[in-house]
Tab-separated table of C-alpha atoms (C1' of nucleotides) in Angstrom:
chain	number	residue	atom	x	y	z
P	1	MET	CA	0.000	0.000	0.000
P	2	GLY	CA	3.064	2.207	-0.449
P	3	THR	CA	1.739	3.858	-3.583
P	4	LYS	CA	1.181	7.116	-1.770
P	5	GLU	CA	4.755	7.132	-0.546
P	6	ARG	CA	6.043	6.245	-3.976
P	7	LYS	CA	4.027	9.045	-5.533
P	8	GLU	CA	5.499	11.506	-3.123
P	9	ARG	CA	8.965	10.201	-3.862
P	10	GLN	CA	8.333	10.549	-7.594
P	11	LYS	CA	7.079	14.055	-7.105
P	12	ALA	CA	10.225	14.899	-5.175
P	13	GLU	CA	12.327	13.285	-7.892
P	14	MET	CA	10.622	15.332	-10.547
P	15	ARG	CA	11.229	18.540	-8.630
P	16	GLU	CA	14.828	17.443	-8.216
P	17	ALA	CA	15.180	16.811	-11.934
P	18	VAL	CA	13.786	20.236	-12.778
P	19	LEU	CA	16.065	21.944	-10.292
P	20	SER	CA	19.099	20.028	-11.443
P	21	ALA	CA	18.413	20.949	-15.058
P	22	ALA	CA	17.817	24.565	-14.082
P	23	LEU	CA	21.052	24.574	-12.113
P	24	ARG	CA	22.975	23.123	-15.025
P	25	LEU	CA	21.668	25.764	-17.441
P	26	PHE	CA	22.077	28.426	-14.811
P	27	SER	CA	25.705	27.639	-13.968
P	28	ASP	CA	26.582	27.564	-17.638
P	29	GLN	CA	24.951	30.753	-18.787
P	30	GLY	CA	23.467	32.629	-15.858
P	31	TYR	CA	19.930	33.026	-14.723
P	32	GLU	CA	18.547	35.073	-17.603
P	33	TYR	CA	19.415	32.302	-20.047
P	34	VAL	CA	17.366	29.763	-18.142
P	35	THR	CA	13.981	29.554	-19.817
P	36	MET	CA	11.114	27.276	-18.949
P	37	ARG	CA	11.290	25.699	-22.375
P	38	LYS	CA	15.017	25.000	-22.089
P	39	ILE	CA	14.481	23.303	-18.746
P	40	ALA	CA	11.667	21.262	-20.312
P	41	ASP	CA	13.936	20.230	-23.194
P	42	GLU	CA	16.701	19.301	-20.769
P	43	ILE	CA	14.523	16.915	-18.791
P	44	GLU	CA	12.618	15.776	-21.891
P	45	TYR	CA	9.206	16.862	-20.704
P	46	SER	CA	6.827	19.447	-22.066
P	47	VAL	CA	6.757	22.976	-20.683
P	48	GLY	CA	3.375	22.584	-19.064
P	49	THR	CA	4.571	19.689	-16.924
P	50	ILE	CA	6.986	21.900	-15.001
P	51	TYR	CA	4.035	23.951	-13.833
P	52	LEU	CA	2.591	20.858	-12.149
P	53	TYR	CA	5.601	20.816	-9.858
P	54	PHE	CA	6.481	24.480	-9.533
P	55	LYS	CA	4.084	27.378	-9.170
P	56	ASP	CA	6.125	29.579	-11.460
P	57	LYS	CA	9.657	30.421	-12.505
P	58	ASP	CA	10.202	32.395	-9.339
P	59	GLU	CA	9.778	29.265	-7.269
P	60	ILE	CA	12.619	27.660	-9.206
P	61	PHE	CA	14.590	30.858	-8.776
P	62	PHE	CA	14.107	30.680	-5.052
P	63	GLU	CA	15.224	27.073	-4.776
P	64	LEU	CA	18.469	27.944	-6.528
P	65	HIS	CA	18.744	30.887	-4.186
P	66	LYS	CA	18.570	28.484	-1.243
P	67	LEU	CA	21.157	26.131	-2.741
P	68	GLY	CA	23.493	29.055	-3.205
P	69	PHE	CA	23.186	30.115	0.388
P	70	GLU	CA	23.910	26.592	1.567
P	71	GLU	CA	27.161	26.439	-0.379
P	72	PHE	CA	27.958	29.937	0.833
P	73	TYR	CA	27.393	29.046	4.476
P	74	LYS	CA	29.573	25.941	4.159
P	75	ARG	CA	32.470	28.056	2.997
P	76	GLN	CA	32.078	30.490	5.849
P	77	ILE	CA	31.938	27.694	8.424
P	78	ALA	CA	35.101	26.195	6.987
P	79	ILE	CA	36.944	29.338	8.018
P	80	GLN	CA	35.972	29.093	11.671
P	81	ASN	CA	38.932	26.897	12.569
P	82	VAL	CA	41.314	29.838	12.177
P	83	LYS	CA	42.383	30.622	15.725
P	84	ASP	CA	43.341	34.288	15.692
P	85	PRO	CA	40.143	36.415	15.763
P	86	LEU	CA	41.590	39.090	13.522
P	87	GLN	CA	42.953	36.618	11.017
P	88	ARG	CA	39.652	34.788	11.083
P	89	LEU	CA	37.784	37.940	10.248
P	90	LYS	CA	40.067	38.579	7.289
P	91	GLU	CA	39.649	35.045	6.026
P	92	HIS	CA	35.933	35.553	6.402
P	93	GLY	CA	36.053	38.527	4.072
P	94	LEU	CA	38.312	36.743	1.651
P	95	ALA	CA	36.054	33.693	1.559
P	96	TYR	CA	33.136	36.000	0.834
P	97	ILE	CA	34.821	37.598	-2.142
P	98	GLN	CA	36.240	34.292	-3.346
P	99	PHE	CA	32.729	32.864	-3.465
P	100	ALA	CA	31.639	35.748	-5.670
P	101	ILE	CA	34.599	35.131	-7.976
P	102	ASP	CA	34.132	31.347	-8.119
P	103	GLN	CA	30.342	31.335	-8.406
P	104	PRO	CA	29.392	34.667	-9.949
P	105	GLN	CA	25.966	33.422	-11.075
P	106	TYR	CA	25.119	32.318	-7.572
P	107	TYR	CA	26.420	35.502	-6.056
P	108	ASP	CA	24.342	37.444	-8.510
P	109	LEU	CA	21.218	35.519	-7.653
P	110	MET	CA	21.754	35.849	-3.921
P	111	PHE	CA	22.847	39.434	-3.519
P	112	ILE	CA	22.282	41.359	-6.734
P	113	SER	CA	19.301	40.084	-8.718
P	114	ARG	CA	16.015	41.786	-8.155
P	115	ILE	CA	14.071	39.731	-5.679
P	116	PRO	CA	10.576	38.816	-6.901
P	117	ALA	CA	8.106	40.962	-4.977
P	118	LYS	CA	6.324	37.915	-3.565
P	119	THR	CA	9.515	36.493	-2.077
P	120	ILE	CA	10.404	39.570	-0.069
P	121	LYS	CA	7.689	39.085	2.500
P	122	GLN	CA	8.701	35.565	3.411
P	123	LYS	CA	11.319	36.358	6.008
P	124	GLN	CA	11.913	32.672	6.466
P	125	ASN	CA	13.630	32.688	3.120
P	126	TRP	CA	16.485	34.741	4.394
P	127	THR	CA	17.347	32.537	7.348
P	128	SER	CA	20.231	31.010	5.427
P	129	GLY	CA	21.511	34.497	4.785
P	130	ASP	CA	20.900	35.573	8.363
P	131	ARG	CA	22.888	32.609	9.566
P	132	THR	CA	26.028	33.882	7.852
P	133	TYR	CA	25.404	37.383	9.069
P	134	GLU	CA	25.161	36.071	12.632
P	135	LEU	CA	28.452	34.293	12.106
P	136	LEU	CA	30.039	37.548	11.010
P	137	LYS	CA	28.736	39.310	14.082
P	138	LEU	CA	30.045	36.527	16.302
P	139	ASN	CA	33.488	36.921	14.795
P	140	ILE	CA	33.340	40.644	15.367
P	141	VAL	CA	32.371	40.145	19.004
P	142	GLN	CA	35.309	37.824	19.429
P	143	ALA	CA	37.626	40.330	17.780
P	144	LYS	CA	36.263	42.944	20.157
P	145	GLU	CA	37.150	40.699	23.091
P	146	ALA	CA	40.657	40.537	21.691
P	147	GLY	CA	40.831	44.325	21.817
P	148	TYR	CA	39.780	45.348	18.332
P	149	PHE	CA	36.838	47.495	17.210
P	150	LYS	CA	37.114	49.694	20.295
P	151	GLY	CA	34.160	52.055	20.485
P	152	VAL	CA	32.451	50.546	17.441
P	153	GLU	CA	29.028	48.969	17.744
P	154	VAL	CA	28.854	45.394	16.541
P	155	GLU	CA	25.924	46.192	14.254
P	156	VAL	CA	27.833	49.039	12.644
P	157	ALA	CA	30.963	46.965	12.213
P	158	ALA	CA	29.034	44.084	10.676
P	159	PHE	CA	27.183	46.362	8.286
P	160	SER	CA	30.433	48.057	7.302
P	161	LEU	CA	32.281	44.839	6.645
P	162	TRP	CA	29.405	43.364	4.686
P	163	SER	CA	28.993	46.502	2.581
P	164	PHE	CA	32.676	46.498	1.873
P	165	VAL	CA	33.011	42.933	0.625
P	166	HIS	CA	29.694	43.156	-1.182
P	167	GLY	CA	30.861	46.341	-2.885
P	168	ILE	CA	33.938	44.626	-4.234
P	169	SER	CA	32.046	41.465	-5.169
P	170	SER	CA	29.217	43.182	-6.959
P	171	LEU	CA	31.499	45.493	-8.918
P	172	PHE	CA	33.335	42.385	-10.040
P	173	VAL	CA	30.270	40.284	-10.818
P	174	ARG	CA	28.561	43.038	-12.773
P	175	ASP	CA	31.637	43.871	-14.852
P	176	ARG	CA	32.484	47.297	-13.483
P	177	LEU	CA	36.154	46.400	-13.101
P	178	THR	CA	36.785	45.253	-16.661
P	179	THR	CA	39.126	48.149	-17.405
P	180	ILE	CA	41.443	46.854	-14.695
P	181	PRO	CA	43.491	43.730	-15.544
P	182	MET	CA	42.592	40.716	-13.401
P	183	GLU	CA	46.012	40.651	-11.745
P	184	SER	CA	45.666	44.238	-10.598
P	185	VAL	CA	42.177	43.504	-9.337
P	186	LYS	CA	43.563	40.778	-7.097
P	187	SER	CA	46.203	43.037	-5.585
P	188	LEU	CA	43.668	45.838	-5.231
P	189	ILE	CA	41.388	43.522	-3.296
P	190	ALA	CA	44.227	42.400	-1.050
P	191	GLY	CA	45.269	46.005	-0.514
P	192	SER	CA	41.719	47.029	0.270
P	193	LEU	CA	41.255	44.343	2.882
P	194	SER	CA	44.471	45.521	4.539
P	195	PHE	CA	43.316	49.089	4.352
P	196	LEU	CA	40.003	48.243	5.974
P	197	GLY	CA	41.947	46.396	8.660
P	198	ARG	CA	43.313	49.745	9.817
P	199	ALA	CA	39.835	50.628	11.028
P	200	TYR	CA	39.589	47.567	13.271
U	1	MET	CA	18.594	76.100	-48.476
U	2	GLY	CA	18.303	75.388	-44.744
U	3	THR	CA	16.359	72.203	-45.296
U	4	LYS	CA	19.324	70.046	-44.371
U	5	GLU	CA	19.770	71.913	-41.131
U	6	ARG	CA	16.087	71.653	-40.372
U	7	LYS	CA	16.130	67.919	-41.034
U	8	GLU	CA	18.983	67.506	-38.654
U	9	ARG	CA	17.159	69.554	-36.067
U	10	GLN	CA	14.034	67.461	-36.517
U	11	LYS	CA	16.040	64.292	-36.190
U	12	ALA	CA	17.555	65.597	-32.969
U	13	GLU	CA	14.112	66.569	-31.728
U	14	MET	CA	12.778	63.114	-32.432
U	15	ARG	CA	15.661	61.500	-30.583
U	16	GLU	CA	15.007	63.922	-27.761
U	17	ALA	CA	11.325	62.994	-27.664
U	18	VAL	CA	12.131	59.297	-27.537
U	19	LEU	CA	14.665	59.783	-24.765
U	20	SER	CA	12.378	62.000	-22.769
U	21	ALA	CA	9.567	59.459	-23.000
U	22	ALA	CA	11.945	56.655	-22.088
U	23	LEU	CA	13.223	58.684	-19.150
U	24	ARG	CA	9.698	59.368	-17.946
U	25	LEU	CA	8.754	55.687	-18.044
U	26	PHE	CA	12.096	54.738	-16.623
U	27	SER	CA	11.959	57.102	-13.639
U	28	ASP	CA	8.455	55.934	-12.835
U	29	GLN	CA	8.911	52.202	-13.036
U	30	GLY	CA	12.551	51.351	-13.619
U	31	TYR	CA	14.322	50.187	-16.701
U	32	GLU	CA	12.732	46.766	-17.115
U	33	TYR	CA	9.302	48.344	-17.443
U	34	VAL	CA	10.385	50.467	-20.370
U	35	THR	CA	9.353	48.682	-23.543
U	36	MET	CA	9.737	49.874	-27.081
U	37	ARG	CA	5.971	49.799	-27.541
U	38	LYS	CA	5.364	51.882	-24.432
U	39	ILE	CA	7.813	54.489	-25.641
U	40	ALA	CA	6.072	54.474	-29.016
U	41	ASP	CA	2.685	54.948	-27.354
U	42	GLU	CA	4.039	57.752	-25.229
U	43	ILE	CA	5.288	59.762	-28.200
U	44	GLU	CA	2.348	58.679	-30.381
U	45	TYR	CA	4.401	57.035	-33.072
U	46	SER	CA	4.605	53.422	-34.173
U	47	VAL	CA	7.259	51.108	-32.776
U	48	GLY	CA	9.141	50.831	-36.036
U	49	THR	CA	9.735	54.567	-36.159
U	50	ILE	CA	11.920	54.460	-33.074
U	51	TYR	CA	14.265	52.168	-34.955
U	52	LEU	CA	14.840	54.892	-37.531
U	53	TYR	CA	16.388	57.024	-34.805
U	54	PHE	CA	17.957	54.446	-32.509
U	55	LYS	CA	19.802	51.319	-33.528
U	56	ASP	CA	18.238	49.279	-30.755
U	57	LYS	CA	17.039	49.443	-27.177
U	58	ASP	CA	20.593	49.359	-25.899
U	59	GLU	CA	21.310	52.665	-27.568
U	60	ILE	CA	18.466	54.227	-25.596
U	61	PHE	CA	19.789	52.484	-22.496
U	62	PHE	CA	23.174	54.031	-23.065
U	63	GLU	CA	21.820	57.548	-23.504
U	64	LEU	CA	20.041	57.285	-20.160
U	65	HIS	CA	23.273	55.928	-18.748
U	66	LYS	CA	25.038	59.078	-19.916
U	67	LEU	CA	22.349	61.374	-18.504
U	68	GLY	CA	22.671	59.629	-15.165
U	69	PHE	CA	26.413	60.127	-15.049
U	70	GLU	CA	26.019	63.794	-15.834
U	71	GLU	CA	23.669	64.332	-12.916
U	72	PHE	CA	25.974	62.246	-10.772
U	73	TYR	CA	29.035	64.277	-11.679
U	74	LYS	CA	27.217	67.537	-10.961
U	75	ARG	CA	26.492	66.390	-7.445
U	76	GLN	CA	30.080	65.411	-6.825
U	77	ILE	CA	31.374	68.720	-8.115
U	78	ALA	CA	28.987	70.578	-5.833
U	79	ILE	CA	30.816	69.078	-2.863
U	80	GLN	CA	34.222	70.420	-3.887
U	81	ASN	CA	33.718	73.723	-2.069
U	82	VAL	CA	34.097	72.009	1.300
U	83	LYS	CA	37.472	73.233	2.572
U	84	ASP	CA	38.675	70.531	4.942
U	85	PRO	CA	40.061	67.605	2.900
U	86	LEU	CA	38.777	65.000	5.331
U	87	GLN	CA	35.344	66.533	5.571
U	88	ARG	CA	35.268	66.852	1.786
U	89	LEU	CA	35.999	63.175	1.402
U	90	LYS	CA	33.193	62.282	3.772
U	91	GLU	CA	30.752	64.548	1.957
U	92	HIS	CA	31.898	62.889	-1.231
U	93	GLY	CA	30.877	59.504	0.108
U	94	LEU	CA	27.618	60.822	1.458
U	95	ALA	CA	26.765	62.478	-1.846
U	96	TYR	CA	27.459	59.179	-3.569
U	97	ILE	CA	25.075	57.247	-1.356
U	98	GLN	CA	22.488	60.009	-1.407
U	99	PHE	CA	22.418	59.837	-5.192
U	100	ALA	CA	21.671	56.126	-4.992
U	101	ILE	CA	18.852	56.783	-2.533
U	102	ASP	CA	17.360	59.687	-4.503
U	103	GLN	CA	17.717	58.145	-7.947
U	104	PRO	CA	17.721	54.390	-7.453
U	105	GLN	CA	16.776	53.656	-11.066
U	106	TYR	CA	19.703	55.710	-12.328
U	107	TYR	CA	22.087	54.199	-9.844
U	108	ASP	CA	20.926	50.798	-10.922
U	109	LEU	CA	21.480	51.557	-14.572
U	110	MET	CA	24.921	53.042	-13.973
U	111	PHE	CA	26.470	50.641	-11.504
U	112	ILE	CA	24.371	47.504	-11.201
U	113	SER	CA	22.554	46.629	-14.440
U	114	ARG	CA	24.243	44.202	-16.734
U	115	ILE	CA	26.038	46.215	-19.374
U	116	PRO	CA	25.152	45.184	-22.941
U	117	ALA	CA	28.125	43.300	-24.331
U	118	LYS	CA	28.529	45.749	-27.208
U	119	THR	CA	28.806	48.714	-24.877
U	120	ILE	CA	31.663	47.330	-22.819
U	121	LYS	CA	34.255	47.754	-25.503
U	122	GLN	CA	33.565	51.430	-26.048
U	123	LYS	CA	35.810	52.800	-23.356
U	124	GLN	CA	34.735	56.297	-24.312
U	125	ASN	CA	31.415	55.556	-22.688
U	126	TRP	CA	32.922	55.424	-19.284
U	127	THR	CA	34.620	58.818	-19.428
U	128	SER	CA	31.813	60.338	-17.387
U	129	GLY	CA	32.356	57.666	-14.803
U	130	ASP	CA	36.124	58.030	-14.966
U	131	ARG	CA	35.750	61.738	-14.364
U	132	THR	CA	34.179	61.146	-10.956
U	133	TYR	CA	36.727	58.504	-10.121
U	134	GLU	CA	39.515	60.973	-10.904
U	135	LEU	CA	37.814	63.464	-8.619
U	136	LEU	CA	37.807	60.904	-5.830
U	137	LYS	CA	41.494	60.221	-6.330
U	138	LEU	CA	42.239	63.937	-6.287
U	139	ASN	CA	40.460	64.288	-2.964
U	140	ILE	CA	42.419	61.367	-1.582
U	141	VAL	CA	45.705	62.927	-2.715
U	142	GLN	CA	44.730	66.136	-0.988
U	143	ALA	CA	43.798	64.239	2.167
U	144	LYS	CA	47.186	62.543	1.976
U	145	GLU	CA	48.847	65.944	1.841
U	146	ALA	CA	46.929	66.828	4.998
U	147	GLY	CA	48.476	63.812	6.707
U	148	TYR	CA	45.867	61.120	6.171
U	149	PHE	CA	46.135	57.761	4.384
U	150	LYS	CA	49.727	57.314	5.516
U	151	GLY	CA	51.265	54.326	3.805
U	152	VAL	CA	48.232	53.690	1.641
U	153	GLU	CA	48.450	53.809	-2.131
U	154	VAL	CA	46.026	56.229	-3.752
U	155	GLU	CA	44.714	53.512	-6.067
U	156	VAL	CA	44.019	51.207	-3.163
U	157	ALA	CA	42.335	53.930	-1.131
U	158	ALA	CA	40.159	54.965	-4.078
U	159	PHE	CA	39.149	51.392	-4.810
U	160	SER	CA	38.357	50.806	-1.150
U	161	LEU	CA	36.235	53.902	-0.775
U	162	TRP	CA	34.364	53.232	-3.973
U	163	SER	CA	33.709	49.607	-3.057
U	164	PHE	CA	32.463	50.714	0.321
U	165	VAL	CA	29.920	53.280	-0.832
U	166	HIS	CA	28.899	51.099	-3.741
U	167	GLY	CA	28.360	48.203	-1.368
U	168	ILE	CA	25.983	50.238	0.735
U	169	SER	CA	24.245	51.753	-2.275
U	170	SER	CA	23.712	48.519	-4.142
U	171	LEU	CA	22.431	46.660	-1.085
U	172	PHE	CA	19.939	49.463	-0.691
U	173	VAL	CA	18.935	49.728	-4.329
U	174	ARG	CA	18.468	45.981	-4.741
U	175	ASP	CA	16.403	45.619	-1.571
U	176	ARG	CA	18.804	43.651	0.606
U	177	LEU	CA	18.229	45.950	3.558
U	178	THR	CA	14.442	45.678	3.706
U	179	THR	CA	14.490	43.837	7.030
U	180	ILE	CA	16.084	46.906	8.603
U	181	PRO	CA	13.791	49.920	9.182
U	182	MET	CA	14.757	52.960	7.111
U	183	GLU	CA	15.691	54.994	10.181
U	184	SER	CA	18.158	52.358	11.323
U	185	VAL	CA	19.587	52.171	7.828
U	186	LYS	CA	20.365	55.865	7.952
U	187	SER	CA	22.166	55.629	11.268
U	188	LEU	CA	23.961	52.491	10.108
U	189	ILE	CA	25.218	54.353	7.066
U	190	ALA	CA	26.372	57.286	9.181
U	191	GLY	CA	28.062	54.904	11.602
U	192	SER	CA	29.736	53.030	8.782
U	193	LEU	CA	31.176	56.158	7.248
U	194	SER	CA	32.614	57.082	10.643
U	195	PHE	CA	33.984	53.592	11.053
U	196	LEU	CA	35.669	53.715	7.678
U	197	GLY	CA	37.104	57.097	8.667
U	198	ARG	CA	39.206	55.310	11.292
U	199	ALA	CA	41.214	53.757	8.473
U	200	TYR	CA	42.142	57.132	7.000
A	1	DT	C1'	-12.611	-4.787	-16.744
A	2	DC	C1'	-13.642	-0.180	-16.347
A	3	DA	C1'	-14.860	4.213	-14.314
A	4	DT	C1'	-12.075	7.562	-11.774
A	5	DT	C1'	-8.221	10.067	-10.817
A	6	DA	C1'	-3.636	11.790	-11.863
A	7	DA	C1'	-0.116	13.223	-15.087
A	8	DA	C1'	1.512	14.973	-19.357
A	9	DT	C1'	0.932	17.388	-23.476
A	10	DG	C1'	0.907	21.019	-27.028
A	11	DA	C1'	-1.555	24.732	-28.651
A	12	DA	C1'	-2.853	29.271	-27.410
A	13	DC	C1'	-2.435	33.919	-25.015
A	14	DA	C1'	-0.245	38.089	-24.118
A	15	DC	C1'	3.891	39.973	-23.923
A	16	DT	C1'	8.984	41.146	-25.439
A	17	DG	C1'	12.735	43.309	-29.154
A	18	DT	C1'	13.475	43.574	-33.923
A	19	DT	C1'	12.810	43.363	-39.143
A	20	DT	C1'	10.566	44.379	-43.388
A	21	DA	C1'	7.337	45.136	-47.110
A	22	DT	C1'	4.076	48.594	-47.839
A	23	DA	C1'	2.159	53.180	-47.635
A	24	DT	C1'	2.565	57.972	-46.917
A	25	DT	C1'	4.791	62.289	-46.900
A	26	DT	C1'	8.408	65.424	-48.201
A	27	DT	C1'	11.879	66.986	-51.269
A	28	DA	C1'	14.224	68.296	-55.513
A	29	DT	C1'	14.026	68.516	-60.337
A	30	DA	C1'	12.098	69.066	-65.064
J	1	DT	C1'	3.283	73.160	-61.080
J	2	DA	C1'	3.659	68.158	-62.060
J	3	DT	C1'	6.348	64.278	-61.222
J	4	DA	C1'	10.057	61.229	-60.079
J	5	DA	C1'	12.979	60.271	-56.130
J	6	DA	C1'	14.029	60.102	-51.467
J	7	DA	C1'	12.843	60.201	-46.743
J	8	DT	C1'	9.727	58.920	-43.198
J	9	DA	C1'	6.082	56.269	-40.958
J	10	DT	C1'	3.378	52.328	-40.413
J	11	DA	C1'	1.430	47.730	-39.393
J	12	DA	C1'	2.180	43.113	-39.781
J	13	DA	C1'	5.221	39.442	-38.988
J	14	DC	C1'	9.063	36.725	-36.632
J	15	DA	C1'	11.140	34.454	-32.967
J	16	DG	C1'	11.440	34.535	-28.441
J	17	DT	C1'	9.513	34.858	-23.339
J	18	DG	C1'	6.290	33.057	-19.009
J	19	DT	C1'	1.925	31.100	-18.244
J	20	DT	C1'	-2.711	28.783	-18.858
J	21	DC	C1'	-5.875	25.253	-20.269
J	22	DA	C1'	-8.610	21.953	-22.948
J	23	DT	C1'	-7.355	17.588	-24.454
J	24	DT	C1'	-5.025	13.233	-24.398
J	25	DT	C1'	-2.540	9.568	-22.109
J	26	DA	C1'	-1.380	6.791	-18.170
J	27	DA	C1'	-2.065	4.873	-13.603
J	28	DT	C1'	-5.179	3.502	-9.967
J	29	DG	C1'	-8.555	0.920	-7.209
J	30	DA	C1'	-13.134	-1.314	-7.063
DNA sequence: TCATTAAATGAACACTGTTTATATTTTATA
DNA sequence: TATAAAATATAAACAGTGTTCATTTAATGA
């Protein structure tokens, strides 16, 4: 009598197949090149079928969004073994920017793309993002305990650091640094992180 | 025999009308809501006519891009009368962010929107942007002369400051700060600029 | 076996930017 | 001034987009 369970499993598999196809297209060419018909072709189903498993394209968008944040969080956690609080904070920033460089499409989706109006209201969606932000704040608190960030509120420091790395990342991802050769960009980024360190 | 001149004037007027309609739609709803047909409706011509005056939609995009940079540059210049080099630099940053808050659609177009592939190669396009960047570097040099930014390369400082204000601006423009009430955002921005000042 | 339910389809809708054959208007010349 | 030539404007068409829906096909349980 496990037909119900099997059906649910099949439904999950179908969703998985759609997402995996979307991800494949997405990683290759970026989000705007992912069309419903291309996904349908990829999984060898008709367009209409996708709409039996996903409300609309935005729902697929949001699932990718979630996947991106999971990968992102993993990378940030991996940095937590660095002992020195200051060094850890720097690695944190570096890992942030490196993610944007390695996975520009994901970074775009997560931090730059216009968020569908419907999605905004669901706060729950951002928990994966909040998680990393909490991690950043924790690292700042620990740096404070080690004597840094004297007289700076944690909220202000966190906002500043986020803005900074996001600024660099988004300029890179949206091709505003193309006049600068890639090598120079790397040394500029390194220099900038050092410069920001003076404010700690 | 002034028919040639008149024709040229009429051509310019038509381009002007198209741009002004595009700008109107654009300022109201943002770039993605500007369609060729809506522009045509607005100026009471058929769609095809627009293509006699503009190669494609990107050309209209780029004209708006230029207009935005002009307004942007004006604002930056207006700040140059501030005497104290440090204060001037801060006002510079504030003016930058304020532009993004006042004219989010323009800011988006200038610093966030994907640049059409064709446009990238025309370096000349970015002169208006370069102009402001040169102004920033000049202000940094002058701050250096006043004893700030010791041991920091001008290029690094300029890149850092730009990344910072762009980070804030683009998070704001692309709705990544919606969980924070607007009042808090303002004080966060003020706090951040002060925090960054510690690195000077 | 067969009626009922679920799943999949492909055509259609309304929209997008762009092209093009056709029609209209303006210009210059005979 | 009449007319051929050139410039300008138009509407329809093309290929693409996300989405919907009547219809067909497949799976289910009595």
